PDB file of N, CA and C in Angstrom:
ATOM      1  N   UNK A  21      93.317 101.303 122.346  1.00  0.00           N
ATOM      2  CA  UNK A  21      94.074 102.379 121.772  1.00  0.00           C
ATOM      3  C   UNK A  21      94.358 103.407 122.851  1.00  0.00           C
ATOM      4  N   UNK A  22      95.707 104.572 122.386  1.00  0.00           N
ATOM      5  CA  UNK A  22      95.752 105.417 123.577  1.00  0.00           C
ATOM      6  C   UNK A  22      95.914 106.807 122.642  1.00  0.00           C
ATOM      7  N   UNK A  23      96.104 107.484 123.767  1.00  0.00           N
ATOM      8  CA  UNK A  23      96.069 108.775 123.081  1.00  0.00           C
ATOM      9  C   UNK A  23      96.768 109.446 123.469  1.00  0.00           C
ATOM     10  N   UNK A  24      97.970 109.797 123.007  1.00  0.00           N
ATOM     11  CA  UNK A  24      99.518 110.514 123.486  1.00  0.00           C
ATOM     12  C   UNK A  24      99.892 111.572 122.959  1.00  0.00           C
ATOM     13  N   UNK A  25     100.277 112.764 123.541  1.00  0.00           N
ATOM     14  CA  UNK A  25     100.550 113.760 123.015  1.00  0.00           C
ATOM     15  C   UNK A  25     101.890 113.806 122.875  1.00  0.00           C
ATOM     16  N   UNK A  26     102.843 114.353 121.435  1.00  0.00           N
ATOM     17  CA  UNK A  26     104.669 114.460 121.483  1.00  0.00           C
ATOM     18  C   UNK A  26     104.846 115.321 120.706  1.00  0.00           C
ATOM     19  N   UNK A  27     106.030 115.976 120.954  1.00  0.00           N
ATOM     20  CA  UNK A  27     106.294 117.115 120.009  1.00  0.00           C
ATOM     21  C   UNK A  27     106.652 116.983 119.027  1.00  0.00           C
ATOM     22  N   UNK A  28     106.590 117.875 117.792  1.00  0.00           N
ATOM     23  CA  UNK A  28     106.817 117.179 116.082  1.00  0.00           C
ATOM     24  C   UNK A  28     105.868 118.107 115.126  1.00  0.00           C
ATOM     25  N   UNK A  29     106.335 117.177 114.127  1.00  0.00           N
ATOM     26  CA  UNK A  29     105.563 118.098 112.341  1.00  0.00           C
ATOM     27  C   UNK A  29     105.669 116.890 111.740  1.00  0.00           C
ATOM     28  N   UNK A  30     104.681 116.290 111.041  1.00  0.00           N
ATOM     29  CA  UNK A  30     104.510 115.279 109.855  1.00  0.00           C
ATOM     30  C   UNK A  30     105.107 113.729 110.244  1.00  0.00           C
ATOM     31  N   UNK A  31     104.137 113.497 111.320  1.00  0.00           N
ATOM     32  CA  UNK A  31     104.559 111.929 111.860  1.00  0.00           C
ATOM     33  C   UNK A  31     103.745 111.249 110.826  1.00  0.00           C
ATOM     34  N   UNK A  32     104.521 110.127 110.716  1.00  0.00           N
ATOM     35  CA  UNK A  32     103.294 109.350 109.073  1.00  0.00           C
ATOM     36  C   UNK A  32     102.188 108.518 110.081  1.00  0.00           C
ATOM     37  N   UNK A  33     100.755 108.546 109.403  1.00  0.00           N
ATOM     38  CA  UNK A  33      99.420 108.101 110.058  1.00  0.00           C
ATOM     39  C   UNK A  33      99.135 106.606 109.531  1.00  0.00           C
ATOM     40  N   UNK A  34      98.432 105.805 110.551  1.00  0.00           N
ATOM     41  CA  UNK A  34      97.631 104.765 109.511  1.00  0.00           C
ATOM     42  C   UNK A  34      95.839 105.111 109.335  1.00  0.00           C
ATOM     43  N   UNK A  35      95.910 105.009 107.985  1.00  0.00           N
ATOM     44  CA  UNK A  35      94.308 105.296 107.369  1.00  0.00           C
ATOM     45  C   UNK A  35      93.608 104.307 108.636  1.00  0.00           C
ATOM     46  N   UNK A  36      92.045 104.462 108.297  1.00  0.00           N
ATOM     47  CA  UNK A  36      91.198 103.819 109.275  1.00  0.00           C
ATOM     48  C   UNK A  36      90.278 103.325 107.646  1.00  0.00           C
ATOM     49  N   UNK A  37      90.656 101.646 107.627  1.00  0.00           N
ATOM     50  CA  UNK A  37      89.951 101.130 106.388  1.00  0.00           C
ATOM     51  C   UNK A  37      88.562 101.403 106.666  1.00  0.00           C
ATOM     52  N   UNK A  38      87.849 101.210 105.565  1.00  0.00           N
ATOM     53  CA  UNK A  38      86.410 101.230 105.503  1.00  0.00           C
ATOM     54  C   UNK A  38      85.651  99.865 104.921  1.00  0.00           C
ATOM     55  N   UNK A  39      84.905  99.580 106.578  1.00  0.00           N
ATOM     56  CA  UNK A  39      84.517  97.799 106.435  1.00  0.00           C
ATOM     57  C   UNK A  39      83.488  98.125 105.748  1.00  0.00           C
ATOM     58  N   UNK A  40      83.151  98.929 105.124  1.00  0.00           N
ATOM     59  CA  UNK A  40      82.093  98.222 103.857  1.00  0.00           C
ATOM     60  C   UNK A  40      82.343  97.755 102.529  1.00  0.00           C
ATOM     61  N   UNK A  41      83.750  98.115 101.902  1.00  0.00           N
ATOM     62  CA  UNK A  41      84.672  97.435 101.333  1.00  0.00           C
ATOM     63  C   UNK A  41      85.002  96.099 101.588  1.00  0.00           C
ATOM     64  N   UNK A  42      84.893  95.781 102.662  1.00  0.00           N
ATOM     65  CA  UNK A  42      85.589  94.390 103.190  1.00  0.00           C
ATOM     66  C   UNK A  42      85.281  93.767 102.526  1.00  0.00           C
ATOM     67  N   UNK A  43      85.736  92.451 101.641  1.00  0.00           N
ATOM     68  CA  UNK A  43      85.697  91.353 100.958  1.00  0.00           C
ATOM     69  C   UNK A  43      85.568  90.161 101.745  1.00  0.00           C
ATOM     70  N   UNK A  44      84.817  89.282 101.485  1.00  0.00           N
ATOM     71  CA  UNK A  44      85.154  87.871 102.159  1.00  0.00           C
ATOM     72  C   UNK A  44      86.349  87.294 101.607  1.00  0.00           C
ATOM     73  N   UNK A  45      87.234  86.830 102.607  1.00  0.00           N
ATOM     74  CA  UNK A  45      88.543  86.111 102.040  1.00  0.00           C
ATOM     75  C   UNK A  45      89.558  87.245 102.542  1.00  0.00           C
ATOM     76  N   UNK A  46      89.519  88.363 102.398  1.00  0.00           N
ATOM     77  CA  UNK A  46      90.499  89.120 103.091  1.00  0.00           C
ATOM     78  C   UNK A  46      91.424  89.409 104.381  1.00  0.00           C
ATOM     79  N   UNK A  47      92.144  88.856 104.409  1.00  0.00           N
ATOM     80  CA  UNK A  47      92.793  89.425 105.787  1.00  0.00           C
ATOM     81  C   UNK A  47      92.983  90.473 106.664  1.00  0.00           C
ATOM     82  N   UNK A  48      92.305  90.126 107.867  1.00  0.00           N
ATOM     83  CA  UNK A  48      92.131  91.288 108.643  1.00  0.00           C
ATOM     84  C   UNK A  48      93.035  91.854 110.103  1.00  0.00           C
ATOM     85  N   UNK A  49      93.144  92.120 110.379  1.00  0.00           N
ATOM     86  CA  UNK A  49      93.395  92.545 112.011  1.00  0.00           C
ATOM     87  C   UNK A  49      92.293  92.981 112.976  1.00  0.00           C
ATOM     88  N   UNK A  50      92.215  92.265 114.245  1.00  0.00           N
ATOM     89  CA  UNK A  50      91.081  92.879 115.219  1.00  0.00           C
ATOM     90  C   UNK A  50      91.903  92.949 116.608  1.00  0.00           C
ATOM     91  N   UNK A  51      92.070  94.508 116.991  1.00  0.00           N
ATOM     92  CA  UNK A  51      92.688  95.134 118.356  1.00  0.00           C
ATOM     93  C   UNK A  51      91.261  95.287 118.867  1.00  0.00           C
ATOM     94  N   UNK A  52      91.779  94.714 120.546  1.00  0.00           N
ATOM     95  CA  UNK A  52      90.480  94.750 121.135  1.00  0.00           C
ATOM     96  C   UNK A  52      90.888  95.082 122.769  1.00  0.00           C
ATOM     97  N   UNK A  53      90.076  94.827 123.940  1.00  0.00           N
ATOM     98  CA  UNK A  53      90.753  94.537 125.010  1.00  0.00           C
ATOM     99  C   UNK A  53      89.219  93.619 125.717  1.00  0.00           C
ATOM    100  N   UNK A  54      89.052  92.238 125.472  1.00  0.00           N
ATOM    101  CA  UNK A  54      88.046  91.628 125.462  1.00  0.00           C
ATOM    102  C   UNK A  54      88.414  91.197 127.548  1.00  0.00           C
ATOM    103  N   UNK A  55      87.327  91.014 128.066  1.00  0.00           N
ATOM    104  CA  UNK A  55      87.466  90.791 129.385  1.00  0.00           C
ATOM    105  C   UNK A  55      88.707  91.610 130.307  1.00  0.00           C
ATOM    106  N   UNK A  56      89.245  92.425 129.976  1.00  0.00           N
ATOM    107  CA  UNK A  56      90.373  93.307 130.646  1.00  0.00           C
ATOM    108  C   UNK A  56      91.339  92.713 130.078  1.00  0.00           C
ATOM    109  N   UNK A  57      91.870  92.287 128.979  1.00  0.00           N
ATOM    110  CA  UNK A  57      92.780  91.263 128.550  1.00  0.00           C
ATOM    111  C   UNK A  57      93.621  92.763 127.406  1.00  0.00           C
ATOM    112  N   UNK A  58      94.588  93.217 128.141  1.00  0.00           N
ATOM    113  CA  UNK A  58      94.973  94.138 127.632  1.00  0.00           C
ATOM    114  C   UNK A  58      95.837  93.940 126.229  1.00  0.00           C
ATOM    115  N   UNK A  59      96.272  95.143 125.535  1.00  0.00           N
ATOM    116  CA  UNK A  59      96.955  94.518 124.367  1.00  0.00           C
ATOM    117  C   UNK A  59      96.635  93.215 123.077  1.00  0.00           C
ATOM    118  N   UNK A  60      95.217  92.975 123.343  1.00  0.00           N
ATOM    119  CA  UNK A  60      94.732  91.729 122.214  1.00  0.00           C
ATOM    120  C   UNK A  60      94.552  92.420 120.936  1.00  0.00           C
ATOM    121  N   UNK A  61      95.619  91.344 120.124  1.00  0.00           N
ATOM    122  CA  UNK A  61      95.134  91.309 118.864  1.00  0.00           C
ATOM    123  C   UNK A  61      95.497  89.953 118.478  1.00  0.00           C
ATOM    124  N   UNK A  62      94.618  90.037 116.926  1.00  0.00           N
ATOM    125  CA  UNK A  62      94.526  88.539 116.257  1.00  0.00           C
ATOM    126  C   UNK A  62      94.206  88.568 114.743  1.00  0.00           C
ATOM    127  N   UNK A  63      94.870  87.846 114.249  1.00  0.00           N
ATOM    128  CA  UNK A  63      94.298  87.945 112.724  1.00  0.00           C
ATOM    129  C   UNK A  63      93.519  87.232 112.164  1.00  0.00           C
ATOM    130  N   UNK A  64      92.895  87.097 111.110  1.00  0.00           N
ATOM    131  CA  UNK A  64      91.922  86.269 110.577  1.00  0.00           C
ATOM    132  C   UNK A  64      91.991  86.313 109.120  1.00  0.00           C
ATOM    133  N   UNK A  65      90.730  85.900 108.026  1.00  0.00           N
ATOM    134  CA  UNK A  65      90.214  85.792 107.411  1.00  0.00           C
ATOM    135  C   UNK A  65      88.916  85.842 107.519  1.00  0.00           C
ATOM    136  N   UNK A  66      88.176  87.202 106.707  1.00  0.00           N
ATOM    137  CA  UNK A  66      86.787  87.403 106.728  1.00  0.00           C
ATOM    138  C   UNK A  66      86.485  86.394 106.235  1.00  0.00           C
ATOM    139  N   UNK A  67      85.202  85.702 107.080  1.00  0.00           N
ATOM    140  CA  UNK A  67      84.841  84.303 106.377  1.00  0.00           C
ATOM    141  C   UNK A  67      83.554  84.692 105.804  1.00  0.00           C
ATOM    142  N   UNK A  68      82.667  85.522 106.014  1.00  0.00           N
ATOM    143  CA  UNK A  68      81.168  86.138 106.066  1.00  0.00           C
ATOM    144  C   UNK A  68      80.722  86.932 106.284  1.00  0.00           C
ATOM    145  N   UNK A  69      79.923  88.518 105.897  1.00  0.00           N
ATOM    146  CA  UNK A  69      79.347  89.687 105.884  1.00  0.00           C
ATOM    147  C   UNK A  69      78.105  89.756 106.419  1.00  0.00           C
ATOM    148  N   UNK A  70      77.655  90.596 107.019  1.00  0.00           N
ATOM    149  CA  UNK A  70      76.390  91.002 107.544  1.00  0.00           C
ATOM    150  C   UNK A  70      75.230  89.601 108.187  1.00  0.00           C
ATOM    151  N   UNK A  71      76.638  89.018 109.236  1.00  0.00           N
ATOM    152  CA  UNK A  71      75.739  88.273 110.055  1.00  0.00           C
ATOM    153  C   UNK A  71      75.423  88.697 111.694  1.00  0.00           C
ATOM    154  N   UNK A  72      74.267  87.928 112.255  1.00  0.00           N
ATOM    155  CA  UNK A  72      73.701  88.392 113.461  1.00  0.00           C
ATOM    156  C   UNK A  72      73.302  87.330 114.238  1.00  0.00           C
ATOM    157  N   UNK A  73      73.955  87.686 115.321  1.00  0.00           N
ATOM    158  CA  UNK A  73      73.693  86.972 116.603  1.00  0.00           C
ATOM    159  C   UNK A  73      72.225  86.905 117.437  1.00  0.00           C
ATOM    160  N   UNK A  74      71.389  85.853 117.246  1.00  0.00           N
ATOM    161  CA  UNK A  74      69.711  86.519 117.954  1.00  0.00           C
ATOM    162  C   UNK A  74      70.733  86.028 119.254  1.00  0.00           C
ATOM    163  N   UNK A  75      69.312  86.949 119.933  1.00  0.00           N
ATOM    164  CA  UNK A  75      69.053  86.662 121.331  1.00  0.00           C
ATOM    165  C   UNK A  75      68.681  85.648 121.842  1.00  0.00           C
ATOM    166  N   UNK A  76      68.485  84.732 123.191  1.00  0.00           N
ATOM    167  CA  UNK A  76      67.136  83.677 123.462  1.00  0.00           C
ATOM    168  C   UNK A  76      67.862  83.696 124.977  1.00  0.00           C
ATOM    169  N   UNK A  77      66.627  83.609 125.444  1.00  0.00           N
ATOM    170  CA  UNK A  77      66.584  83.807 126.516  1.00  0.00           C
ATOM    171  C   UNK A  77      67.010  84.491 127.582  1.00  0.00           C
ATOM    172  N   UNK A  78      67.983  85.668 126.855  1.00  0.00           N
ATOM    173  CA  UNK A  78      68.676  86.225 127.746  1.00  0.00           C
ATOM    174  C   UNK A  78      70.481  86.364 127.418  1.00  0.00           C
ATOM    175  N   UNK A  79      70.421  85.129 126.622  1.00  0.00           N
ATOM    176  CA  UNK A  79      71.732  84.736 126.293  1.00  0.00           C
ATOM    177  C   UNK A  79      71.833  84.776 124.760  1.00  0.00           C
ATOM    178  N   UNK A  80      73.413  84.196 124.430  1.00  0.00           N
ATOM    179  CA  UNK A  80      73.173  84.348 123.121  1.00  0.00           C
ATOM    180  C   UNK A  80      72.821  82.803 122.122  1.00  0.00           C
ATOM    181  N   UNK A  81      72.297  82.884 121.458  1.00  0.00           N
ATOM    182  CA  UNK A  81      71.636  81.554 120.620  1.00  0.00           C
ATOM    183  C   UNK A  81      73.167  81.094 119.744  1.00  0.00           C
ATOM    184  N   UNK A  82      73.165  79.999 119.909  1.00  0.00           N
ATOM    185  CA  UNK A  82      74.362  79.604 119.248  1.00  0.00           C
ATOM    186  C   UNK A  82      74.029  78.411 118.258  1.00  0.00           C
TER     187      UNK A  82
END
């Protein structure tokens, strides 16, 4: 994301959803910039809620 300043009165906003609402099955959007990979986005379907990645060894357990 950036942050730009322009002159004006009443530019229309987008809300910032609230993922605790999120449904499984819903369609989402994820803006990111993963490895310097500028401009990424991608869509999906929430497939699953409140999962976690362990650790092992240093790395991640797959």
């Amino acid at each position: 994301m950036a942050l730009i300043k322009i002159e004006g009165n009443d530019f229309p906003t987008i809300p910032i959803g609230n993922s605790d609402a999120l449904k499984v099955g819903e369609w989402v959007l994820a803006v990111g910039n993963p490895f310097n990979l500028t401009s990424t986005v991608t869509a999906g379907i929430v497939s699953a809620k409140a999962r976690s990645l362990g650790v092992y060894n240093g790395g991640v357990e797959s």
